[in-house]
Amino acid sequence: MIKYEEYKNNITEDIKECLEIMKCQPILFVGSGLSQRYFNAPNWNDLLREMTLINPNCKEYLYYKQSFSNLIDIGTKLSKEYMEWAWNNGKEEFSQELFSEETPSDIYFKSKIVEYLKKITPENIDFSSIEKDEISLLKKINPQAIITTNYDNFLEKIYPEYEPIIGQKILKNQYTSIGEIFKIHGCVSDPASLVITKDDYNDFMCKKKYLSAKLLTYFLEHPIIIIGYSANDPNIKSLLSDIDEILASRNELVENIYFIDWKEKIEDTFLKYETLIDLEDKKSIRIKNITANKFNWIFEALINESAIEVVNPKLLRALLARTYKLVRKDVPNRKIEIDYETLEYALNNDKEVNKIYGITSSVSDFSSFNINFPYTLTEVAKILGGNSWHYANDFIDRIKEEKNINLKDYDNKYHIKIPTGKNSFVHKYSKEFIELLEKIKNNYNYDIKN
């Protein structure tokens, strides 16, 4: 039975290793659980219950739960009742500009949802909260992008430099960018964008394949952190179903996707590193699991202190947009002249490319370390025939038990701990380490030579 502190250390190392291998910032996939944690926001079910209390013509919420089998149908029914309220005794409760031929019939329901969420959402992230330190760490992650089904704008308050991309606008985005919050179910800034009725979901499902294709690059090239969802959440299952065939094969573990499983009480007997999520069409997907009741240590592991300091997402988005326009339009249309000889030289030299973009590195050069210690623990495991870092780590535990030596505790010919920032590091391993583990794997005698 593994102890929770050891479990946290193993997960932290695994996250750092994933960041090192993929060499990019993580993507956060955020559900309502995060808003519930920080300012007691409602989940989908509780939001609909609140809506029955605002409209005096609605029945008790239990009536709708007994009458309909799913929340989409309840939302559809409440939308119709709000329209009836607006056009009868509740007309003064709504903005007069909503009463026109151009506005859809569900706008009355959605406008009240927006009013409610704006009322309960904190004005800023400096509000009094026992999780204030946790939010501060979340902000420091500087994710490549955020994907969310939340309507509220709390994430925009945490990441004010990030650009919200709402609903259908995601499909029109022409290039993979940085510093964006993809609000795939709409946002309080645009009441009509909310996905909550049956017609909304039908429209969303028709376009979901295109959305999945748009986000596929993120899922393939970045660490993905799923937080604020339950394993049974239909939004998670629906999106993962579309990309499962590309992400995984033969039920193999998808090593760059982490699912954060929040539990109020942590029991050592129920700790697990992987979870199996059932998808549509009787499929399933294996992803990494993180069990936690506090997120501080997870967020700390995700902070890449070797990344560009003081990143300005707006500036980076403008840089990418201009580069995209240059390659897509200006050059083909011969609007500008290019010194191809100079450009070719620069593109073959990383430092020259950095000069073009005005970028200088503030991080020490660890190339010499990478030459002598080129492998992560996951790479070592795969060379030895394993599927994940646990396979190689078991041999390290065996050495500790048999020789009373923990190779990861200090720098040696087999292992080195490379700092990646003020308080972060990554473990790297040598060719000699692989040779050592091969001996242990084959039950040969072995000695530790430091």
Short mmCIF file of C-alpha atoms in Angstrom, two decimals:
data_model
loop_
_atom_site.label_atom_id
_atom_site.label_comp_id
_atom_site.label_asym_id
_atom_site.label_seq_id
_atom_site.Cartn_x
_atom_site.Cartn_y
_atom_site.Cartn_z
CA MET A 1 0.00 0.00 0.00
CA ILE A 2 1.49 3.34 -1.07
CA LYS A 3 1.38 6.33 1.28
CA TYR A 4 -0.16 9.57 0.04
CA GLU A 5 3.04 11.63 0.37
CA GLU A 6 4.91 9.10 -1.76
CA TYR A 7 1.98 9.09 -4.20
CA LYS A 8 2.18 12.90 -4.52
CA ASN A 9 5.93 12.75 -5.11
CA ASN A 10 5.47 10.15 -7.85
CA ILE A 11 2.71 12.15 -9.55
CA THR A 12 4.77 15.35 -9.33
CA GLU A 13 7.73 13.64 -11.00
CA ASP A 14 5.47 12.20 -13.68
CA ILE A 15 4.04 15.66 -14.50
CA LYS A 16 7.50 17.24 -14.63
CA GLU A 17 8.67 14.44 -16.89
CA CYS A 18 5.69 14.92 -19.21
CA LEU A 19 6.43 18.65 -19.45
CA GLU A 20 10.08 17.86 -20.17
CA ILE A 21 9.24 15.35 -22.92
CA MET A 22 6.58 17.46 -24.65
CA LYS A 23 8.50 20.72 -24.09
CA CYS A 24 5.39 22.91 -24.03
CA GLN A 25 2.87 24.38 -21.63
CA PRO A 26 -0.16 22.33 -20.51
CA ILE A 27 -3.76 22.75 -21.64
CA LEU A 28 -6.36 23.06 -18.86
CA PHE A 29 -9.75 21.43 -19.48
CA VAL A 30 -11.91 23.08 -16.79
CA GLY A 31 -15.37 22.07 -15.56
CA SER A 32 -17.83 23.57 -13.10
CA GLY A 33 -16.15 21.83 -10.16
CA LEU A 34 -13.42 24.49 -10.13
CA SER A 35 -15.94 27.34 -9.89
CA GLN A 36 -17.79 25.40 -7.19
CA ARG A 37 -14.54 25.09 -5.25
CA TYR A 38 -13.60 28.76 -5.35
CA PHE A 39 -16.88 30.64 -5.08
CA ASN A 40 -19.59 28.02 -4.53
CA ALA A 41 -20.93 28.23 -8.08
CA PRO A 42 -23.69 25.77 -9.02
CA ASN A 43 -23.26 22.68 -11.14
CA TRP A 44 -25.67 22.13 -14.02
CA ASN A 45 -28.33 20.48 -11.86
CA ASP A 46 -28.15 23.16 -9.14
CA LEU A 47 -28.25 25.95 -11.74
CA LEU A 48 -31.54 24.65 -13.12
CA ARG A 49 -32.90 24.38 -9.57
CA GLU A 50 -32.00 28.02 -8.95
CA MET A 51 -33.80 29.02 -12.12
CA THR A 52 -37.06 27.50 -10.85
CA LEU A 53 -36.81 29.77 -7.78
CA ILE A 54 -36.41 32.95 -9.85
CA ASN A 55 -39.48 32.42 -12.04
CA PRO A 56 -42.62 32.55 -9.83
CA ASN A 57 -44.57 30.56 -12.43
CA CYS A 58 -42.25 27.53 -12.18
CA LYS A 59 -43.18 24.48 -10.14
CA GLU A 60 -40.94 22.89 -7.52
CA TYR A 61 -37.76 21.48 -9.03
CA LEU A 62 -38.67 17.95 -8.00
CA TYR A 63 -41.61 18.12 -10.45
CA TYR A 64 -39.20 18.61 -13.37
CA LYS A 65 -36.88 15.87 -12.12
CA GLN A 66 -39.80 13.45 -12.05
CA SER A 67 -41.13 14.60 -15.41
CA PHE A 68 -37.94 14.47 -17.47
CA SER A 69 -35.13 11.92 -17.75
CA ASN A 70 -32.27 14.35 -18.36
CA LEU A 71 -31.15 17.91 -17.63
CA ILE A 72 -31.31 18.99 -21.27
CA ASP A 73 -35.06 18.37 -21.35
CA ILE A 74 -35.48 20.22 -18.04
CA GLY A 75 -33.59 23.19 -19.45
CA THR A 76 -35.78 23.13 -22.56
CA LYS A 77 -38.96 23.10 -20.48
CA LEU A 78 -37.76 25.94 -18.23
CA SER A 79 -36.83 27.99 -21.28
CA LYS A 80 -40.44 27.79 -22.52
CA GLU A 81 -41.79 28.72 -19.10
CA TYR A 82 -39.51 31.75 -18.94
CA MET A 83 -40.80 32.89 -22.32
CA GLU A 84 -44.38 32.61 -21.07
CA TRP A 85 -43.45 34.56 -17.93
CA ALA A 86 -41.73 37.29 -19.96
CA TRP A 87 -44.73 37.80 -22.26
CA ASN A 88 -47.26 37.83 -19.43
CA ASN A 89 -46.90 39.01 -15.84
CA GLY A 90 -43.07 39.14 -15.89
CA LYS A 91 -42.48 41.60 -18.69
CA GLU A 92 -41.02 44.23 -16.37
CA GLU A 93 -38.42 41.71 -15.16
CA PHE A 94 -36.61 41.75 -18.51
CA SER A 95 -34.82 44.32 -20.64
CA GLN A 96 -37.20 45.79 -23.20
CA GLU A 97 -34.70 45.24 -26.01
CA LEU A 98 -35.31 41.48 -25.68
CA PHE A 99 -38.86 41.90 -26.97
CA SER A 100 -38.25 41.96 -30.70
CA GLU A 101 -38.60 39.74 -33.76
CA GLU A 102 -34.83 39.22 -33.93
CA THR A 103 -34.39 37.74 -30.44
CA PRO A 104 -34.80 33.95 -30.05
CA SER A 105 -37.47 32.63 -27.71
CA ASP A 106 -34.93 31.18 -25.25
CA ILE A 107 -33.23 34.54 -24.64
CA TYR A 108 -35.38 35.27 -21.57
CA PHE A 109 -34.23 32.10 -19.81
CA LYS A 110 -30.60 32.65 -20.79
CA SER A 111 -30.62 36.31 -19.75
CA LYS A 112 -31.71 35.33 -16.23
CA ILE A 113 -28.99 32.66 -16.07
CA VAL A 114 -26.47 35.35 -16.97
CA GLU A 115 -27.84 37.73 -14.31
CA TYR A 116 -27.60 35.02 -11.66
CA LEU A 117 -24.04 33.94 -12.54
CA LYS A 118 -22.76 37.52 -12.73
CA LYS A 119 -24.27 38.20 -9.31
CA ILE A 120 -22.50 35.29 -7.58
CA THR A 121 -19.14 35.50 -9.43
CA PRO A 122 -16.47 37.45 -7.48
CA GLU A 123 -15.35 40.74 -9.01
CA ASN A 124 -11.70 39.71 -8.80
CA ILE A 125 -9.49 36.86 -7.57
CA ASP A 126 -8.41 38.77 -4.46
CA PHE A 127 -11.64 37.98 -2.65
CA SER A 128 -11.40 36.36 0.79
CA SER A 129 -11.00 32.64 0.29
CA ILE A 130 -9.34 29.76 2.10
CA GLU A 131 -8.09 28.68 -1.34
CA LYS A 132 -6.43 32.00 -2.16
CA ASP A 133 -2.92 30.48 -2.28
CA GLU A 134 -4.22 27.75 -4.56
CA ILE A 135 -5.66 30.30 -7.01
CA SER A 136 -2.34 32.15 -6.98
CA LEU A 137 -0.55 28.94 -8.01
CA LEU A 138 -3.17 28.25 -10.69
CA LYS A 139 -2.46 31.67 -12.19
CA LYS A 140 1.29 30.93 -12.33
CA ILE A 141 0.81 27.85 -14.53
CA ASN A 142 0.47 30.05 -17.64
CA PRO A 143 -1.26 27.32 -19.69
CA GLN A 144 -1.03 27.31 -23.47
CA ALA A 145 -4.82 27.54 -23.55
CA ILE A 146 -7.91 26.67 -21.53
CA ILE A 147 -10.95 24.70 -22.68
CA THR A 148 -14.09 25.01 -20.58
CA THR A 149 -17.82 24.30 -20.59
CA ASN A 150 -18.38 26.87 -17.81
CA TYR A 151 -20.57 29.87 -18.56
CA ASP A 152 -19.11 32.12 -15.83
CA ASN A 153 -16.15 34.44 -16.40
CA PHE A 154 -14.09 33.49 -13.34
CA LEU A 155 -11.30 32.08 -15.52
CA GLU A 156 -11.03 35.43 -17.29
CA LYS A 157 -10.40 37.03 -13.90
CA ILE A 158 -7.59 34.56 -13.16
CA TYR A 159 -6.09 35.02 -16.64
CA PRO A 160 -6.97 38.61 -17.67
CA GLU A 161 -4.48 38.59 -20.57
CA TYR A 162 -6.15 35.55 -22.17
CA GLU A 163 -8.64 35.99 -25.01
CA PRO A 164 -12.09 34.34 -24.60
CA ILE A 165 -13.15 32.49 -27.77
CA ILE A 166 -16.87 31.84 -27.43
CA GLY A 167 -19.04 29.16 -29.02
CA GLN A 168 -19.02 29.07 -32.82
CA LYS A 169 -16.14 31.55 -33.01
CA ILE A 170 -13.84 28.65 -32.12
CA LEU A 171 -14.55 27.06 -35.50
CA LYS A 172 -13.57 30.27 -37.29
CA ASN A 173 -10.20 30.61 -35.55
CA GLN A 174 -7.66 30.18 -38.35
CA TYR A 175 -4.55 29.14 -36.45
CA THR A 176 -3.42 27.43 -33.29
CA SER A 177 -2.66 30.26 -30.90
CA ILE A 178 -1.66 30.87 -27.29
CA GLY A 179 -3.39 32.49 -24.36
CA GLU A 180 -6.99 31.67 -25.28
CA ILE A 181 -9.97 30.46 -23.26
CA PHE A 182 -12.18 28.30 -25.46
CA LYS A 183 -15.70 28.57 -24.01
CA ILE A 184 -17.32 25.77 -25.96
CA HIS A 185 -20.74 26.04 -24.24
CA GLY A 186 -20.98 29.81 -24.33
CA CYS A 187 -20.31 32.66 -21.93
CA VAL A 188 -22.18 35.17 -19.74
CA SER A 189 -20.78 37.92 -21.96
CA ASP A 190 -23.10 36.68 -24.74
CA PRO A 191 -26.39 35.25 -23.36
CA ALA A 192 -27.47 33.85 -26.74
CA SER A 193 -24.31 31.69 -26.86
CA LEU A 194 -25.27 29.52 -23.86
CA VAL A 195 -25.77 25.85 -24.67
CA ILE A 196 -28.58 24.68 -22.37
CA THR A 197 -31.71 23.71 -24.34
CA LYS A 198 -32.32 20.73 -26.61
CA ASP A 199 -31.98 22.86 -29.75
CA ASP A 200 -28.69 24.25 -28.42
CA TYR A 201 -27.31 20.77 -27.84
CA ASN A 202 -28.49 19.49 -31.20
CA ASP A 203 -26.70 22.38 -32.88
CA PHE A 204 -23.61 21.80 -30.74
CA MET A 205 -23.53 18.07 -31.54
CA CYS A 206 -23.75 18.80 -35.27
CA LYS A 207 -20.61 20.91 -35.04
CA LYS A 208 -18.82 18.84 -32.38
CA LYS A 209 -16.76 16.87 -34.91
CA TYR A 210 -15.35 20.12 -36.28
CA LEU A 211 -14.67 21.36 -32.75
CA SER A 212 -12.84 18.13 -31.88
CA ALA A 213 -10.76 18.39 -35.04
CA LYS A 214 -9.91 21.97 -34.12
CA LEU A 215 -8.76 20.96 -30.65
CA LEU A 216 -7.02 17.75 -31.71
CA THR A 217 -3.62 19.42 -32.09
CA TYR A 218 -3.80 20.47 -28.45
CA PHE A 219 -4.60 16.94 -27.30
CA LEU A 220 -1.75 15.46 -29.33
CA GLU A 221 0.99 17.98 -28.58
CA HIS A 222 0.38 19.19 -25.01
CA PRO A 223 -0.11 17.81 -21.51
CA ILE A 224 -3.87 17.92 -20.86
CA ILE A 225 -5.16 18.53 -17.32
CA ILE A 226 -8.85 17.70 -16.81
CA ILE A 227 -10.09 19.41 -13.65
CA GLY A 228 -13.53 20.20 -12.25
CA TYR A 229 -15.33 17.30 -13.96
CA SER A 230 -16.55 13.92 -12.77
CA ALA A 231 -15.48 10.82 -14.67
CA ASN A 232 -19.11 10.37 -15.76
CA ASP A 233 -19.53 13.88 -17.12
CA PRO A 234 -21.12 13.67 -20.59
CA ASN A 235 -19.05 16.62 -21.83
CA ILE A 236 -15.79 14.78 -21.12
CA LYS A 237 -17.03 11.53 -22.61
CA SER A 238 -18.38 13.23 -25.72
CA LEU A 239 -15.21 15.13 -26.57
CA LEU A 240 -12.82 12.27 -25.76
CA SER A 241 -14.91 9.89 -27.88
CA ASP A 242 -14.21 11.90 -31.02
CA ILE A 243 -10.45 11.86 -30.56
CA ASP A 244 -10.03 8.44 -28.91
CA GLU A 245 -9.10 6.62 -32.11
CA ILE A 246 -6.20 8.99 -32.77
CA LEU A 247 -5.07 9.40 -29.16
CA ALA A 248 -4.98 5.72 -28.23
CA SER A 249 -4.79 2.28 -29.75
CA ARG A 250 -5.33 -1.19 -28.30
CA ASN A 251 -6.52 0.36 -25.04
CA GLU A 252 -3.05 1.76 -24.33
CA LEU A 253 -2.54 4.45 -21.71
CA VAL A 254 -2.72 8.00 -23.09
CA GLU A 255 0.27 9.39 -21.23
CA ASN A 256 -0.29 13.13 -21.71
CA ILE A 257 -3.85 13.33 -20.30
CA TYR A 258 -4.32 13.69 -16.53
CA PHE A 259 -7.72 13.44 -14.83
CA ILE A 260 -7.88 15.12 -11.41
CA ASP A 261 -10.18 13.09 -9.15
CA TRP A 262 -11.17 15.27 -6.20
CA LYS A 263 -11.95 13.45 -2.95
CA GLU A 264 -12.64 15.15 0.37
CA LYS A 265 -10.95 12.35 2.33
CA ILE A 266 -7.86 10.63 0.96
CA GLU A 267 -7.41 6.95 1.77
CA ASP A 268 -4.15 5.26 0.85
CA THR A 269 -5.95 2.09 -0.22
CA PHE A 270 -7.82 3.89 -3.02
CA LEU A 271 -4.94 5.74 -4.65
CA LYS A 272 -4.50 5.02 -8.34
CA TYR A 273 -2.32 6.28 -11.17
CA GLU A 274 -4.68 5.46 -14.03
CA THR A 275 -8.41 5.60 -14.67
CA LEU A 276 -10.62 4.05 -17.34
CA ILE A 277 -13.34 6.35 -18.70
CA ASP A 278 -16.23 4.77 -20.57
CA LEU A 279 -17.00 6.60 -23.80
CA GLU A 280 -19.70 6.55 -26.43
CA ASP A 281 -20.35 3.44 -28.58
CA LYS A 282 -19.11 1.12 -25.79
CA LYS A 283 -15.54 2.39 -26.12
CA SER A 284 -13.23 3.43 -23.29
CA ILE A 285 -10.01 5.36 -22.85
CA ARG A 286 -7.19 4.92 -20.30
CA ILE A 287 -5.72 8.14 -18.97
CA LYS A 288 -3.63 9.13 -15.96
CA ASN A 289 -5.38 9.72 -12.64
CA ILE A 290 -4.52 12.17 -9.85
CA THR A 291 -6.42 11.77 -6.57
CA ALA A 292 -6.39 14.95 -4.47
CA ASN A 293 -8.33 17.01 -1.94
CA LYS A 294 -5.97 19.96 -2.30
CA PHE A 295 -4.64 21.22 -5.63
CA ASN A 296 -1.62 23.23 -4.42
CA TRP A 297 0.92 20.48 -5.07
CA ILE A 298 -0.56 19.69 -8.50
CA PHE A 299 -0.44 23.32 -9.61
CA GLU A 300 3.12 23.65 -8.31
CA ALA A 301 4.14 20.64 -10.43
CA LEU A 302 2.56 22.25 -13.51
CA ILE A 303 4.43 25.54 -13.10
CA ASN A 304 7.23 25.56 -15.65
CA GLU A 305 9.66 28.09 -14.18
CA SER A 306 12.00 27.67 -17.14
CA ALA A 307 9.38 29.07 -19.53
CA ILE A 308 9.69 32.58 -20.91
CA GLU A 309 9.34 34.95 -17.98
CA VAL A 310 6.56 37.52 -17.80
CA VAL A 311 4.76 36.11 -20.82
CA ASN A 312 2.34 38.56 -22.42
CA PRO A 313 -0.28 36.39 -24.14
CA LYS A 314 -1.71 39.35 -26.07
CA LEU A 315 1.69 40.10 -27.58
CA LEU A 316 2.30 36.44 -28.45
CA ARG A 317 -1.14 36.17 -30.10
CA ALA A 318 -0.40 39.29 -32.14
CA LEU A 319 2.96 37.82 -33.15
CA LEU A 320 1.35 34.56 -34.28
CA ALA A 321 -1.43 36.40 -36.10
CA ARG A 322 1.06 38.56 -37.99
CA THR A 323 3.22 35.54 -38.86
CA TYR A 324 0.14 33.68 -40.10
CA LYS A 325 -0.90 36.62 -42.29
CA LEU A 326 2.65 36.93 -43.60
CA VAL A 327 2.84 33.26 -44.66
CA ARG A 328 -0.78 32.88 -45.76
CA LYS A 329 -1.39 36.14 -47.61
CA ASP A 330 1.46 38.65 -47.89
CA VAL A 331 4.13 36.35 -49.37
CA PRO A 332 1.89 34.46 -51.87
CA ASN A 333 0.37 37.74 -53.05
CA ARG A 334 3.86 39.30 -53.40
CA LYS A 335 2.93 42.22 -51.17
CA ILE A 336 6.39 42.22 -49.62
CA GLU A 337 9.94 41.35 -50.66
CA ILE A 338 11.89 38.69 -48.77
CA ASP A 339 15.63 38.11 -48.54
CA TYR A 340 15.33 34.31 -48.75
CA GLU A 341 19.06 33.71 -48.27
CA THR A 342 19.09 35.55 -44.95
CA LEU A 343 15.82 33.95 -43.88
CA GLU A 344 17.05 30.43 -44.67
CA TYR A 345 20.18 31.00 -42.58
CA ALA A 346 18.12 32.28 -39.66
CA LEU A 347 15.65 29.40 -39.76
CA ASN A 348 18.50 26.91 -39.45
CA ASN A 349 19.86 28.63 -36.36
CA ASP A 350 17.70 28.82 -33.24
CA LYS A 351 19.53 31.85 -31.84
CA GLU A 352 19.05 33.77 -35.10
CA VAL A 353 15.32 32.93 -35.11
CA ASN A 354 15.11 34.25 -31.55
CA LYS A 355 16.72 37.50 -32.72
CA ILE A 356 14.09 37.90 -35.44
CA TYR A 357 11.35 37.68 -32.83
CA GLY A 358 13.20 39.72 -30.22
CA ILE A 359 13.52 36.81 -27.80
CA THR A 360 16.42 36.23 -25.42
CA SER A 361 16.76 33.24 -23.11
CA SER A 362 17.04 33.72 -19.35
CA VAL A 363 17.51 30.02 -18.69
CA SER A 364 20.87 28.32 -18.28
CA ASP A 365 22.04 25.97 -21.01
CA PHE A 366 21.69 22.36 -19.81
CA SER A 367 22.81 20.81 -23.08
CA SER A 368 25.84 19.15 -21.44
CA PHE A 369 23.56 17.47 -18.91
CA ASN A 370 21.25 16.27 -21.66
CA ILE A 371 24.17 14.70 -23.53
CA ASN A 372 25.24 12.56 -20.57
CA PHE A 373 21.76 12.07 -19.09
CA PRO A 374 19.44 12.08 -22.11
CA TYR A 375 16.60 9.89 -20.83
CA THR A 376 13.50 10.55 -18.76
CA LEU A 377 12.19 7.72 -16.59
CA THR A 378 9.35 7.07 -19.05
CA GLU A 379 11.85 6.72 -21.90
CA VAL A 380 13.94 4.33 -19.78
CA ALA A 381 10.86 2.22 -19.07
CA LYS A 382 9.96 1.96 -22.76
CA ILE A 383 13.52 0.95 -23.71
CA LEU A 384 13.26 -1.85 -21.15
CA GLY A 385 9.89 -2.97 -22.52
CA GLY A 386 7.55 -1.26 -20.07
CA ASN A 387 4.56 0.99 -20.77
CA SER A 388 5.06 3.78 -18.22
CA TRP A 389 7.58 5.25 -15.77
CA HIS A 390 6.26 2.96 -13.01
CA TYR A 391 7.98 0.02 -14.70
CA ALA A 392 11.43 1.60 -14.33
CA ASN A 393 10.63 3.08 -10.92
CA ASP A 394 9.95 -0.42 -9.58
CA PHE A 395 13.59 -1.29 -10.30
CA ILE A 396 14.72 1.83 -8.40
CA ASP A 397 12.63 0.66 -5.43
CA ARG A 398 14.20 -2.79 -5.73
CA ILE A 399 17.71 -1.25 -5.60
CA LYS A 400 16.67 0.73 -2.53
CA GLU A 401 15.43 -2.44 -0.84
CA GLU A 402 18.38 -4.66 -1.82
CA LYS A 403 21.27 -2.17 -1.58
CA ASN A 404 19.81 0.47 0.75
CA ILE A 405 20.58 3.11 -1.92
CA ASN A 406 18.05 5.49 -3.44
CA LEU A 407 19.59 6.61 -6.75
CA LYS A 408 17.10 9.48 -7.07
CA ASP A 409 18.22 11.09 -3.81
CA TYR A 410 21.51 12.42 -5.22
CA ASP A 411 23.45 13.03 -8.43
CA ASN A 412 25.49 10.05 -9.63
CA LYS A 413 26.61 8.31 -12.84
CA TYR A 414 23.11 6.90 -13.32
CA HIS A 415 20.93 9.88 -12.44
CA ILE A 416 20.99 13.64 -12.15
CA LYS A 417 18.43 16.17 -10.91
CA ILE A 418 18.39 19.15 -13.27
CA PRO A 419 16.88 22.42 -11.97
CA THR A 420 14.32 23.99 -14.27
CA GLY A 421 13.55 26.99 -12.08
CA LYS A 422 13.82 28.32 -8.56
CA ASN A 423 11.83 25.50 -6.99
CA SER A 424 11.43 22.93 -9.75
CA PHE A 425 13.57 20.23 -11.34
CA VAL A 426 13.44 17.19 -13.59
CA HIS A 427 15.11 13.80 -13.15
CA LYS A 428 17.26 12.56 -16.08
CA TYR A 429 19.05 9.25 -16.54
CA SER A 430 22.14 7.92 -18.31
CA LYS A 431 22.94 5.01 -20.60
CA GLU A 432 24.66 3.36 -17.63
CA PHE A 433 21.37 3.48 -15.77
CA ILE A 434 19.64 1.54 -18.53
CA GLU A 435 22.43 -1.05 -18.52
CA LEU A 436 22.08 -1.36 -14.74
CA LEU A 437 18.33 -1.93 -14.92
CA GLU A 438 18.76 -4.50 -17.69
CA LYS A 439 20.97 -6.52 -15.33
CA ILE A 440 18.36 -6.31 -12.59
CA LYS A 441 15.59 -7.21 -15.03
CA ASN A 442 17.49 -10.37 -16.05
CA ASN A 443 18.26 -11.22 -12.39
CA TYR A 444 22.02 -10.81 -12.84
CA ASN A 445 24.31 -9.75 -10.01
CA TYR A 446 24.88 -6.02 -9.96
CA ASP A 447 26.83 -3.37 -8.08
CA ILE A 448 26.19 0.35 -7.70
CA LYS A 449 29.26 2.28 -8.82
CA ASN A 450 29.16 5.97 -8.02
#
